[in-house]
Amino acid sequence: MTVPKLALTDSDPTTAATDTVVIGTVQGADGLALADGAAAVDAAFDGKLVELLETLGATGKAEEVVKLPTAGKLTAALVVAVGLGAPNADGVVSAEQVRRATGAGARALNGTGRVLSTLGAVDLAAAVEGHVLGGYTFTAYKSDQDKKPAATKIEFTTGAGAKDKAAKAKLKAATAIAEAVWTARDFVNTPPNDLYPASFAERAQKLGEAAGLTVEVLDEKALRKGGYGGILGVGGGSSRKPRLVRLSYKGAKARKKVALVGKGITFDTGGISIKPAGEMHHMTSDMAGAAAVVATVVLAAKLKYPLEVVATVPMAENMPGGESYRPGDVLTILGGKTVEVQNTDAEGRLILADAMVRACQDGPDYLIDTATLTGAQVVALGKRTAGVMGTEDFRDRVAAIGRATGEGGWAMPLPEELRADLSSNIADLANITGHRWGGMLSAGIFLREFVAEGVEWAHVDVAGPAYNTGGPWGYTTKGGTGQPVRTLAAVLADIAENG
Ligand code: BES
Ligand code: MN
Ligand code: ZN
């Protein structure tokens, strides 16, 4: 899918050659009010825009979308008023309010062609992200008559003018970030019969090479030669054999080295410890972590972060079959640690272990892994808030940045006593605890075993947030959400700036 054409404009929204003009509304102290950027449109309606919108029932509440025909008062045929909700006590509307409002507007506008948004005057970067993310559709597998594509072109008026350097830089960064989220969503939404380890690796390789990255793909033979027992064990049951993809970006004047690792289970049946049928189809999303890190390293190259970023991405399909690994097997992870498999459905941590050991061999300053790792994450934090574990300072930093992006994120502990519950009679550790308590945390404790000394580490469990099984809201569409791409991008930007 291709992102709409995006541009800044100084055009008067009332005379611009466009199909739809988007304005913002807020819930003010005295009822509905117009947001910044809407004045010219109001003047075209003789200053009666608030009255007209109120007649249509508008209140300015969050994610409200009200359409108003212009009847020739503007060149565009339609004005769409999107509700930002109530400003804070200082009269300020947050970036997330802008993203959600523009996202809701974009969803209502799909199929309408050219759009001019005045929300750039409120918060340009947030408006770009909201419009582009909300307008995302995945129609590759729909027959033609169902397709309602995103707007073809979106222009933004800004407070500063179209020539403003800072505005241009914001547009460029927000566009690249939104594109990266689309990329991740496309990967997640592509069904597992078309996206399996070899095809996923090939797509990642193409994307990476097009962005100037160095790409290395380890196939089954190379994995065996290299000693990747976790990936080979998990991937053994499928006729579609596993891969490990490494995508490297080295910016000029790279100040820090960041390793990214993402879980790439292209479908998770549970294996021999098979899952119930009910919601198994959701496990098409079990490669969302991989999708996010692939999209993020490509983004790092596009935005030329002064960093070295290497994504190490294990890909496997977890299937039952004659060649499957089984409960009771012992796998040897890269580097020599052994794991007794007690449940083949706790597979993500096994492929991540290999990948994290490999990633640490490069001597990174920071390691971020992300995965749709545990149902326990969803139980603990719900569908929208990622659980963030790891070394304390970096964990807290990643969680706070996640919240600032609007993706969410909450620091969770790694309680020491859970390590003993992962003990095995015959191997160095087991892949499950044998009880249901703190399942997200024990997965984190398991992964900690494979992080090298001295590396600042964050583990981001996105089992809930990566895949929207409900209806769309704000700029979050159905299916793959692209989480945690924006968090990862913001963490990289923060490391580039502050070390
Ligand atoms: N991919 C699942 C986790 C998951 C569950 C992601 C729901 C998204 C939504 C993972 O591989 C898994 O099966 N985890 C098990 C671990 C258990 C066997 C210790 C789980 O959470 O039940
Ligand atoms: Mn599983
Ligand atoms: Zn899984």
Short mmCIF file of C-alpha atoms and ligand atoms in Angstrom, two decimals:
data_model
loop_
_atom_site.label_atom_id
_atom_site.label_comp_id
_atom_site.label_asym_id
_atom_site.label_seq_id
_atom_site.Cartn_x
_atom_site.Cartn_y
_atom_site.Cartn_z
CA MET A 1 0.00 0.00 0.00
CA THR A 2 1.28 3.49 -0.70
CA VAL A 3 1.16 6.43 1.66
CA PRO A 4 -0.69 9.53 0.36
CA LYS A 5 1.35 12.39 -1.12
CA LEU A 6 2.03 14.82 1.70
CA ALA A 7 2.93 18.49 1.43
CA LEU A 8 2.88 21.80 3.24
CA THR A 9 0.82 24.58 1.71
CA ASP A 10 0.28 28.32 2.07
CA SER A 11 -2.91 28.12 0.01
CA ASP A 12 -6.05 29.67 1.39
CA PRO A 13 -8.17 26.68 2.46
CA THR A 14 -11.27 28.36 1.05
CA THR A 15 -9.91 28.59 -2.51
CA ALA A 16 -7.40 25.72 -2.61
CA ALA A 17 -7.90 23.08 -5.31
CA THR A 18 -8.89 20.23 -3.04
CA ASP A 19 -11.90 18.01 -2.38
CA THR A 20 -12.20 18.28 1.39
CA VAL A 21 -11.01 20.74 4.03
CA VAL A 22 -10.48 19.40 7.55
CA ILE A 23 -10.81 21.73 10.53
CA GLY A 24 -10.53 21.09 14.26
CA THR A 25 -13.13 21.72 16.94
CA VAL A 26 -12.75 21.71 20.72
CA GLN A 27 -15.02 21.42 23.71
CA GLY A 28 -14.44 24.88 25.13
CA ALA A 29 -15.63 26.26 28.49
CA ASP A 30 -18.68 27.71 26.68
CA GLY A 31 -19.34 24.79 24.36
CA LEU A 32 -18.12 24.14 20.83
CA ALA A 33 -15.21 26.28 19.62
CA LEU A 34 -12.96 26.23 16.58
CA ALA A 35 -9.31 25.15 16.82
CA ASP A 36 -6.41 27.15 15.37
CA GLY A 37 -6.27 27.14 11.59
CA ALA A 38 -10.03 27.30 11.03
CA ALA A 39 -10.47 31.09 10.86
CA ALA A 40 -10.50 31.44 7.05
CA VAL A 41 -13.08 28.69 6.72
CA ASP A 42 -15.21 30.36 9.39
CA ALA A 43 -14.99 33.67 7.50
CA ALA A 44 -16.19 31.95 4.31
CA PHE A 45 -19.28 30.93 6.28
CA ASP A 46 -19.76 34.58 7.40
CA GLY A 47 -18.45 33.78 10.89
CA LYS A 48 -21.35 31.38 11.48
CA LEU A 49 -19.39 28.11 11.37
CA VAL A 50 -19.86 27.33 15.07
CA GLU A 51 -23.61 27.85 14.79
CA LEU A 52 -23.82 25.68 11.68
CA LEU A 53 -21.81 22.89 13.26
CA GLU A 54 -23.92 23.03 16.43
CA THR A 55 -27.03 22.72 14.28
CA LEU A 56 -25.53 19.49 12.97
CA GLY A 57 -25.04 18.29 16.55
CA ALA A 58 -21.31 18.94 16.86
CA THR A 59 -19.88 19.35 20.36
CA GLY A 60 -16.12 19.14 19.74
CA LYS A 61 -15.79 15.93 21.73
CA ALA A 62 -12.87 13.65 21.04
CA GLU A 63 -13.01 11.79 17.71
CA GLU A 64 -16.30 13.37 16.65
CA VAL A 65 -16.50 13.70 12.85
CA VAL A 66 -19.08 16.10 11.39
CA LYS A 67 -19.40 16.71 7.64
CA LEU A 68 -20.65 20.01 6.28
CA PRO A 69 -21.31 20.61 2.55
CA THR A 70 -19.84 23.95 1.46
CA ALA A 71 -22.55 24.81 -1.09
CA GLY A 72 -20.03 26.83 -3.08
CA LYS A 73 -18.68 28.87 -0.17
CA LEU A 74 -15.33 27.07 -0.59
CA THR A 75 -13.70 25.55 -3.66
CA ALA A 76 -13.76 22.23 -1.81
CA ALA A 77 -17.15 20.54 -1.72
CA LEU A 78 -16.90 19.42 1.88
CA VAL A 79 -15.72 20.66 5.25
CA VAL A 80 -15.04 17.98 7.84
CA ALA A 81 -14.89 19.08 11.48
CA VAL A 82 -12.95 16.71 13.72
CA GLY A 83 -13.33 16.88 17.49
CA LEU A 84 -10.20 17.30 19.60
CA GLY A 85 -12.00 17.11 22.94
CA ALA A 86 -11.33 19.48 25.83
CA PRO A 87 -8.06 21.43 26.04
CA ASN A 88 -6.15 21.24 29.34
CA ALA A 89 -6.29 23.94 32.02
CA ASP A 90 -3.78 26.03 30.05
CA GLY A 91 -5.92 25.83 26.93
CA VAL A 92 -3.50 23.41 25.25
CA VAL A 93 -4.56 20.46 23.12
CA SER A 94 -2.14 17.49 23.31
CA ALA A 95 -0.40 15.84 20.37
CA GLU A 96 -2.33 12.65 21.07
CA GLN A 97 -5.65 14.55 20.89
CA VAL A 98 -4.59 15.85 17.46
CA ARG A 99 -3.51 12.38 16.29
CA ARG A 100 -6.78 10.78 17.38
CA ALA A 101 -8.99 13.51 15.91
CA THR A 102 -7.22 13.59 12.56
CA GLY A 103 -7.10 9.79 12.55
CA ALA A 104 -10.86 9.55 13.07
CA GLY A 105 -11.35 12.15 10.33
CA ALA A 106 -9.07 10.28 7.94
CA ARG A 107 -11.02 7.05 8.47
CA ALA A 108 -14.25 8.85 7.58
CA LEU A 109 -12.62 10.34 4.47
CA ASN A 110 -11.21 7.28 2.78
CA GLY A 111 -12.23 7.22 -0.87
CA THR A 112 -12.46 11.01 -1.17
CA GLY A 113 -9.27 11.98 -3.02
CA ARG A 114 -7.50 15.24 -2.08
CA VAL A 115 -7.59 16.62 1.43
CA LEU A 116 -6.41 19.91 2.92
CA SER A 117 -5.93 19.82 6.68
CA THR A 118 -5.78 22.94 8.80
CA LEU A 119 -4.72 20.90 11.85
CA GLY A 120 -1.08 21.54 10.98
CA ALA A 121 -1.68 24.87 12.68
CA VAL A 122 -2.37 23.03 15.94
CA ASP A 123 0.41 20.40 15.80
CA LEU A 124 1.93 19.57 12.42
CA ALA A 125 3.75 16.34 13.27
CA ALA A 126 0.74 14.95 15.14
CA ALA A 127 -1.63 15.93 12.32
CA VAL A 128 0.54 14.20 9.72
CA GLU A 129 0.75 11.03 11.80
CA GLY A 130 -2.97 11.03 12.60
CA HIS A 131 -4.09 11.61 9.01
CA VAL A 132 -1.76 9.02 7.52
CA LEU A 133 -2.22 6.34 10.17
CA GLY A 134 -5.99 6.76 10.41
CA GLY A 135 -6.30 6.52 6.63
CA TYR A 136 -4.45 3.21 6.43
CA THR A 137 -6.33 0.38 4.75
CA PHE A 138 -5.25 -3.10 3.81
CA THR A 139 -7.15 -4.11 0.70
CA ALA A 140 -4.69 -6.39 -1.08
CA TYR A 141 -6.99 -9.37 -0.48
CA LYS A 142 -10.34 -7.63 -1.13
CA SER A 143 -12.20 -7.72 -4.42
CA ASP A 144 -12.18 -4.33 -6.16
CA GLN A 145 -15.64 -3.14 -5.22
CA ASP A 146 -14.77 -3.12 -1.52
CA LYS A 147 -11.71 -0.90 -1.85
CA LYS A 148 -11.82 2.56 -0.33
CA PRO A 149 -8.27 3.84 -0.53
CA ALA A 150 -6.75 6.50 1.68
CA ALA A 151 -6.69 10.08 0.38
CA THR A 152 -4.38 10.48 -2.62
CA LYS A 153 -2.94 13.78 -1.45
CA ILE A 154 -2.98 15.56 1.90
CA GLU A 155 -1.82 19.15 2.22
CA PHE A 156 -1.25 20.85 5.54
CA THR A 157 -1.46 24.48 6.44
CA THR A 158 0.80 25.32 9.38
CA GLY A 159 1.13 28.14 11.86
CA ALA A 160 4.57 28.93 10.45
CA GLY A 161 4.08 28.76 6.68
CA ALA A 162 5.08 26.23 4.06
CA LYS A 163 8.65 27.51 3.68
CA ASP A 164 9.48 27.26 7.37
CA LYS A 165 12.51 25.02 7.92
CA ALA A 166 11.29 23.50 11.18
CA ALA A 167 7.91 22.74 9.60
CA LYS A 168 9.60 21.05 6.66
CA ALA A 169 11.73 18.93 8.99
CA LYS A 170 8.66 17.96 11.01
CA LEU A 171 6.79 16.93 7.86
CA LYS A 172 9.72 14.84 6.70
CA ALA A 173 10.15 13.01 10.01
CA ALA A 174 6.44 12.47 10.59
CA THR A 175 6.01 11.18 7.03
CA ALA A 176 8.84 8.68 7.44
CA ILE A 177 7.49 7.53 10.79
CA ALA A 178 3.98 7.09 9.42
CA GLU A 179 5.38 5.17 6.44
CA ALA A 180 7.25 2.88 8.81
CA VAL A 181 4.03 2.18 10.71
CA TRP A 182 2.30 1.36 7.40
CA THR A 183 5.13 -1.02 6.55
CA ALA A 184 4.78 -2.82 9.87
CA ARG A 185 0.98 -3.00 9.53
CA ASP A 186 1.28 -4.42 6.01
CA PHE A 187 3.60 -7.16 7.26
CA VAL A 188 1.29 -8.04 10.14
CA ASN A 189 -1.82 -8.01 7.97
CA THR A 190 -0.34 -10.20 5.24
CA PRO A 191 -1.75 -13.68 5.86
CA PRO A 192 0.54 -16.51 6.95
CA ASN A 193 0.11 -18.47 3.72
CA ASP A 194 1.88 -15.62 1.95
CA LEU A 195 4.10 -14.39 4.78
CA TYR A 196 6.23 -17.28 6.05
CA PRO A 197 9.87 -17.21 7.13
CA ALA A 198 11.45 -17.35 3.65
CA SER A 199 9.04 -14.84 2.07
CA PHE A 200 9.19 -12.52 5.10
CA ALA A 201 13.00 -12.63 4.95
CA GLU A 202 12.94 -11.84 1.24
CA ARG A 203 10.59 -8.89 1.69
CA ALA A 204 12.66 -7.56 4.58
CA GLN A 205 15.82 -7.94 2.50
CA LYS A 206 14.35 -6.01 -0.45
CA LEU A 207 13.11 -3.23 1.79
CA GLY A 208 16.41 -3.03 3.63
CA GLU A 209 18.55 -3.00 0.51
CA ALA A 210 16.37 -0.31 -1.06
CA ALA A 211 17.11 1.83 2.02
CA GLY A 212 20.85 1.21 1.72
CA LEU A 213 21.13 -1.25 4.62
CA THR A 214 23.50 -4.18 4.76
CA VAL A 215 21.36 -7.32 4.84
CA GLU A 216 22.31 -10.85 5.78
CA VAL A 217 19.88 -13.78 5.66
CA LEU A 218 20.69 -17.05 7.40
CA ASP A 219 18.72 -19.97 6.00
CA GLU A 220 18.18 -23.30 7.69
CA LYS A 221 21.60 -24.63 6.75
CA ALA A 222 23.38 -21.52 7.96
CA LEU A 223 21.38 -21.63 11.19
CA ARG A 224 22.49 -25.20 11.81
CA LYS A 225 26.08 -24.35 11.08
CA GLY A 226 25.86 -21.33 13.36
CA GLY A 227 24.35 -23.20 16.31
CA TYR A 228 20.95 -21.50 16.49
CA GLY A 229 19.19 -24.27 18.41
CA GLY A 230 16.21 -22.18 19.52
CA ILE A 231 15.18 -21.01 16.06
CA LEU A 232 15.75 -24.47 14.55
CA GLY A 233 13.81 -26.19 17.33
CA VAL A 234 10.77 -23.95 17.02
CA GLY A 235 10.87 -23.85 13.22
CA GLY A 236 11.38 -27.58 12.73
CA GLY A 237 7.71 -28.58 12.59
CA SER A 238 6.92 -26.51 9.54
CA SER A 239 7.72 -27.34 5.92
CA ARG A 240 8.50 -23.61 5.67
CA LYS A 241 11.91 -23.48 7.25
CA PRO A 242 13.15 -20.75 9.58
CA ARG A 243 15.39 -17.79 8.87
CA LEU A 244 17.42 -15.20 10.72
CA VAL A 245 17.63 -11.79 9.08
CA ARG A 246 20.15 -9.12 10.05
CA LEU A 247 19.71 -5.57 8.80
CA SER A 248 22.47 -3.09 9.60
CA TYR A 249 22.53 0.66 9.38
CA LYS A 250 25.53 2.76 10.29
CA GLY A 251 24.96 6.49 10.34
CA ALA A 252 27.75 8.98 9.81
CA LYS A 253 29.17 10.05 13.20
CA ALA A 254 27.36 7.18 14.92
CA ARG A 255 27.46 7.92 18.65
CA LYS A 256 25.87 4.76 20.02
CA LYS A 257 25.18 1.23 18.91
CA VAL A 258 21.58 0.03 19.28
CA ALA A 259 20.52 -3.59 18.76
CA LEU A 260 16.89 -4.30 17.89
CA VAL A 261 15.40 -7.80 18.11
CA GLY A 262 11.82 -8.68 17.14
CA LYS A 263 9.84 -11.92 17.42
CA GLY A 264 8.99 -13.22 13.97
CA ILE A 265 6.67 -16.19 14.42
CA THR A 266 4.80 -16.01 11.12
CA PHE A 267 2.09 -18.23 12.58
CA ASP A 268 1.78 -19.66 16.07
CA THR A 269 -0.38 -22.77 16.31
CA GLY A 270 1.25 -23.56 19.65
CA GLY A 271 2.95 -26.57 18.06
CA ILE A 272 2.49 -29.92 19.81
CA SER A 273 1.15 -27.97 22.83
CA ILE A 274 -1.50 -26.82 20.39
CA LYS A 275 -3.72 -23.80 20.99
CA PRO A 276 -7.53 -23.97 21.07
CA ALA A 277 -9.14 -23.20 17.69
CA GLY A 278 -11.26 -20.24 18.82
CA GLU A 279 -8.89 -17.34 18.30
CA MET A 280 -5.98 -19.11 16.73
CA HIS A 281 -6.29 -17.05 13.56
CA HIS A 282 -5.13 -14.00 15.53
CA MET A 283 -1.72 -15.66 15.63
CA THR A 284 -1.10 -14.33 12.12
CA SER A 285 0.09 -11.32 14.13
CA ASP A 286 2.79 -13.21 16.04
CA MET A 287 5.50 -11.60 13.92
CA ALA A 288 4.51 -8.05 14.86
CA GLY A 289 7.73 -7.51 16.84
CA ALA A 290 9.77 -8.52 13.81
CA ALA A 291 7.70 -6.27 11.56
CA ALA A 292 8.29 -3.33 13.90
CA VAL A 293 12.07 -3.73 14.10
CA VAL A 294 12.42 -4.21 10.33
CA ALA A 295 10.39 -1.05 9.71
CA THR A 296 12.36 0.82 12.39
CA VAL A 297 15.86 0.07 11.10
CA VAL A 298 14.73 1.16 7.63
CA LEU A 299 13.35 4.33 9.19
CA ALA A 300 16.64 4.96 11.00
CA ALA A 301 18.38 4.95 7.61
CA LYS A 302 15.79 7.23 6.03
CA LEU A 303 16.07 9.78 8.83
CA LYS A 304 19.86 9.35 9.01
CA TYR A 305 20.03 9.03 12.77
CA PRO A 306 23.64 9.44 13.97
CA LEU A 307 23.58 5.89 15.36
CA GLU A 308 24.51 2.37 14.48
CA VAL A 309 21.36 0.27 14.43
CA VAL A 310 21.29 -3.47 13.78
CA ALA A 311 18.05 -5.44 13.66
CA THR A 312 18.38 -9.16 14.35
CA VAL A 313 15.16 -10.85 13.34
CA PRO A 314 14.40 -14.55 13.94
CA MET A 315 11.60 -15.94 11.76
CA ALA A 316 9.88 -19.30 12.20
CA GLU A 317 6.48 -20.94 11.89
CA ASN A 318 5.36 -22.86 14.99
CA MET A 319 3.55 -25.94 13.67
CA PRO A 320 2.75 -29.43 14.93
CA GLY A 321 4.04 -32.24 12.75
CA GLY A 322 6.32 -35.21 12.46
CA GLU A 323 9.40 -33.05 12.68
CA SER A 324 8.17 -30.75 15.43
CA TYR A 325 10.07 -30.15 18.59
CA ARG A 326 8.25 -31.64 21.54
CA PRO A 327 7.66 -31.01 25.22
CA GLY A 328 10.61 -32.70 26.91
CA ASP A 329 13.16 -31.78 24.25
CA VAL A 330 16.30 -29.92 25.25
CA LEU A 331 17.47 -27.17 22.89
CA THR A 332 20.91 -25.58 22.90
CA ILE A 333 20.70 -21.83 22.39
CA LEU A 334 23.47 -19.96 20.57
CA GLY A 335 26.32 -19.62 23.05
CA GLY A 336 25.64 -22.94 24.76
CA LYS A 337 22.87 -22.45 27.33
CA THR A 338 20.40 -25.34 27.30
CA VAL A 339 16.63 -25.08 27.64
CA GLU A 340 14.17 -27.84 28.47
CA VAL A 341 11.04 -27.29 26.43
CA GLN A 342 8.08 -27.93 28.70
CA ASN A 343 5.54 -26.24 26.45
CA THR A 344 6.01 -25.73 22.71
CA ASP A 345 3.64 -22.76 22.83
CA ALA A 346 6.22 -20.75 24.79
CA GLU A 347 8.19 -20.54 21.54
CA GLY A 348 8.81 -16.83 21.19
CA ARG A 349 11.37 -16.71 23.98
CA LEU A 350 13.30 -19.57 22.35
CA ILE A 351 13.82 -17.82 19.02
CA LEU A 352 14.45 -14.52 20.79
CA ALA A 353 17.13 -16.13 22.96
CA ASP A 354 19.21 -17.08 19.90
CA ALA A 355 18.68 -13.67 18.34
CA MET A 356 19.54 -11.75 21.51
CA VAL A 357 22.75 -13.70 22.02
CA ARG A 358 23.68 -12.96 18.40
CA ALA A 359 22.76 -9.28 18.79
CA CYS A 360 24.94 -8.99 21.92
CA GLN A 361 27.95 -10.38 20.06
CA ASP A 362 28.13 -7.01 18.28
CA GLY A 363 28.71 -5.27 21.61
CA PRO A 364 25.73 -2.86 21.52
CA ASP A 365 25.22 -0.08 24.07
CA TYR A 366 21.48 -0.72 24.06
CA LEU A 367 19.34 -3.75 23.25
CA ILE A 368 15.61 -3.47 22.70
CA ASP A 369 13.62 -6.58 21.99
CA THR A 370 9.93 -6.55 21.22
CA ALA A 371 7.50 -9.42 20.90
CA THR A 372 3.90 -10.55 21.02
CA LEU A 373 5.19 -12.73 23.80
CA THR A 374 2.54 -13.53 26.40
CA GLY A 375 -1.20 -13.66 26.88
CA ALA A 376 -0.33 -12.59 30.42
CA GLN A 377 0.63 -9.14 29.09
CA VAL A 378 -2.93 -8.67 27.87
CA VAL A 379 -4.35 -9.88 31.19
CA ALA A 380 -2.12 -7.51 33.18
CA LEU A 381 -2.21 -4.34 31.08
CA GLY A 382 -4.99 -4.74 28.55
CA LYS A 383 -5.05 -4.42 24.80
CA ARG A 384 -3.47 -0.98 24.51
CA THR A 385 -0.56 -0.77 26.95
CA ALA A 386 2.71 -2.56 26.30
CA GLY A 387 4.62 -4.07 29.23
CA VAL A 388 8.21 -2.85 29.43
CA MET A 389 10.85 -4.81 31.37
CA GLY A 390 14.66 -4.80 31.46
CA THR A 391 17.49 -2.92 33.13
CA GLU A 392 15.87 -0.32 35.35
CA ASP A 393 16.89 3.05 33.92
CA PHE A 394 16.50 2.09 30.29
CA ARG A 395 13.23 0.28 31.01
CA ASP A 396 11.78 3.41 32.60
CA ARG A 397 13.06 5.57 29.76
CA VAL A 398 11.50 3.36 27.07
CA ALA A 399 8.17 3.18 28.94
CA ALA A 400 8.01 6.96 29.36
CA ILE A 401 8.88 7.55 25.70
CA GLY A 402 6.22 5.01 24.71
CA ARG A 403 3.60 6.98 26.60
CA ALA A 404 4.76 10.25 25.03
CA THR A 405 4.26 8.83 21.53
CA GLY A 406 0.70 7.83 22.37
CA GLU A 407 1.49 4.14 21.95
CA GLY A 408 1.59 3.59 25.70
CA GLY A 409 3.99 1.55 27.79
CA TRP A 410 4.31 0.68 31.46
CA ALA A 411 7.34 -0.42 33.42
CA MET A 412 7.00 -3.90 34.91
CA PRO A 413 9.34 -5.67 37.36
CA LEU A 414 11.44 -8.79 36.94
CA PRO A 415 10.85 -10.42 40.35
CA GLU A 416 13.92 -12.44 41.30
CA GLU A 417 11.99 -15.37 42.79
CA LEU A 418 10.61 -16.29 39.38
CA ARG A 419 14.06 -17.38 38.20
CA ALA A 420 13.91 -20.43 40.44
CA ASP A 421 10.54 -21.35 38.95
CA LEU A 422 12.21 -21.66 35.55
CA SER A 423 14.54 -24.37 36.82
CA SER A 424 14.83 -27.68 34.98
CA ASN A 425 16.00 -31.08 36.24
CA ILE A 426 18.09 -31.72 33.17
CA ALA A 427 18.86 -28.41 31.46
CA ASP A 428 20.06 -24.93 32.46
CA LEU A 429 16.50 -23.67 32.49
CA ALA A 430 12.97 -24.52 31.38
CA ASN A 431 10.90 -22.41 29.01
CA ILE A 432 7.91 -22.14 31.38
CA THR A 433 7.41 -21.88 35.15
CA GLY A 434 4.69 -24.47 35.61
CA HIS A 435 2.29 -21.93 37.17
CA ARG A 436 0.25 -19.07 35.76
CA TRP A 437 1.42 -16.23 38.01
CA GLY A 438 3.26 -13.31 36.49
CA GLY A 439 3.51 -14.92 33.07
CA MET A 440 4.70 -11.72 31.37
CA LEU A 441 7.39 -11.30 34.00
CA SER A 442 8.68 -14.86 33.89
CA ALA A 443 9.07 -14.52 30.12
CA GLY A 444 11.16 -11.42 30.83
CA ILE A 445 13.22 -13.30 33.43
CA PHE A 446 13.81 -16.02 30.84
CA LEU A 447 15.05 -13.50 28.25
CA ARG A 448 17.33 -11.79 30.77
CA GLU A 449 19.46 -14.96 30.76
CA PHE A 450 20.48 -14.13 27.19
CA VAL A 451 21.45 -10.46 27.59
CA ALA A 452 25.21 -9.84 27.82
CA GLU A 453 26.65 -8.11 30.90
CA GLY A 454 26.69 -4.34 30.75
CA VAL A 455 24.13 -3.94 27.97
CA GLU A 456 21.25 -1.57 28.70
CA TRP A 457 18.20 -3.66 27.85
CA ALA A 458 14.48 -3.14 27.36
CA HIS A 459 11.98 -5.89 26.59
CA VAL A 460 8.67 -4.64 25.18
CA ASP A 461 5.79 -7.15 25.28
CA VAL A 462 3.15 -6.01 22.77
CA ALA A 463 0.91 -9.11 22.72
CA GLY A 464 -2.18 -6.90 23.11
CA PRO A 465 -1.20 -3.58 21.49
CA ALA A 466 0.27 -4.95 18.25
CA TYR A 467 -3.00 -6.28 16.89
CA ASN A 468 -6.41 -4.63 17.07
CA THR A 469 -9.05 -7.36 17.14
CA GLY A 470 -11.83 -4.85 17.85
CA GLY A 471 -13.16 -1.86 15.94
CA PRO A 472 -11.02 1.07 14.79
CA TRP A 473 -10.48 4.06 17.10
CA GLY A 474 -8.56 7.29 16.63
CA TYR A 475 -5.72 6.55 14.23
CA THR A 476 -5.66 2.83 15.12
CA THR A 477 -7.18 0.76 12.35
CA LYS A 478 -8.29 -2.87 12.55
CA GLY A 479 -5.67 -5.61 12.46
CA GLY A 480 -1.98 -4.76 12.70
CA THR A 481 -1.43 -1.50 14.56
CA GLY A 482 2.25 -1.06 13.79
CA GLN A 483 3.12 -0.92 17.49
CA PRO A 484 5.74 -0.32 18.79
CA VAL A 485 7.33 1.39 15.74
CA ARG A 486 6.72 4.93 16.98
CA THR A 487 8.12 4.08 20.41
CA LEU A 488 11.24 2.53 18.88
CA ALA A 489 11.68 5.51 16.56
CA ALA A 490 11.35 7.94 19.46
CA VAL A 491 13.82 5.95 21.57
CA LEU A 492 16.35 6.03 18.73
CA ALA A 493 15.84 9.78 18.32
CA ASP A 494 16.31 10.22 22.07
CA ILE A 495 19.51 8.14 22.13
CA ALA A 496 20.80 10.07 19.09
CA GLU A 497 20.24 13.30 20.97
CA ASN A 498 21.10 12.40 24.55
CA GLY A 499 23.24 9.29 24.32
N1 BES B 1 2.10 -15.69 20.76
C1 BES B 1 1.69 -16.11 22.05
C2 BES B 1 1.30 -14.96 22.96
C3 BES B 1 0.07 -14.17 22.59
C4 BES B 1 -1.14 -14.49 23.17
C5 BES B 1 0.14 -13.10 21.75
C6 BES B 1 -2.26 -13.73 22.86
C7 BES B 1 -0.98 -12.35 21.42
C8 BES B 1 -2.18 -12.67 22.00
C9 BES B 1 2.83 -16.87 22.72
O1 BES B 1 3.66 -17.59 21.89
C10 BES B 1 2.22 -17.86 23.65
O2 BES B 1 1.58 -18.74 23.18
N2 BES B 1 2.44 -17.67 24.95
C11 BES B 1 1.91 -18.53 25.94
C12 BES B 1 3.01 -18.80 26.94
C13 BES B 1 2.68 -19.89 27.92
C14 BES B 1 2.63 -21.22 27.22
C15 BES B 1 3.73 -19.86 29.01
C16 BES B 1 0.73 -17.83 26.61
O3 BES B 1 0.80 -16.62 26.81
O4 BES B 1 -0.24 -18.49 26.89
MN MN B 2 2.97 -19.52 21.49
ZN ZN B 3 3.80 -16.90 19.94
#
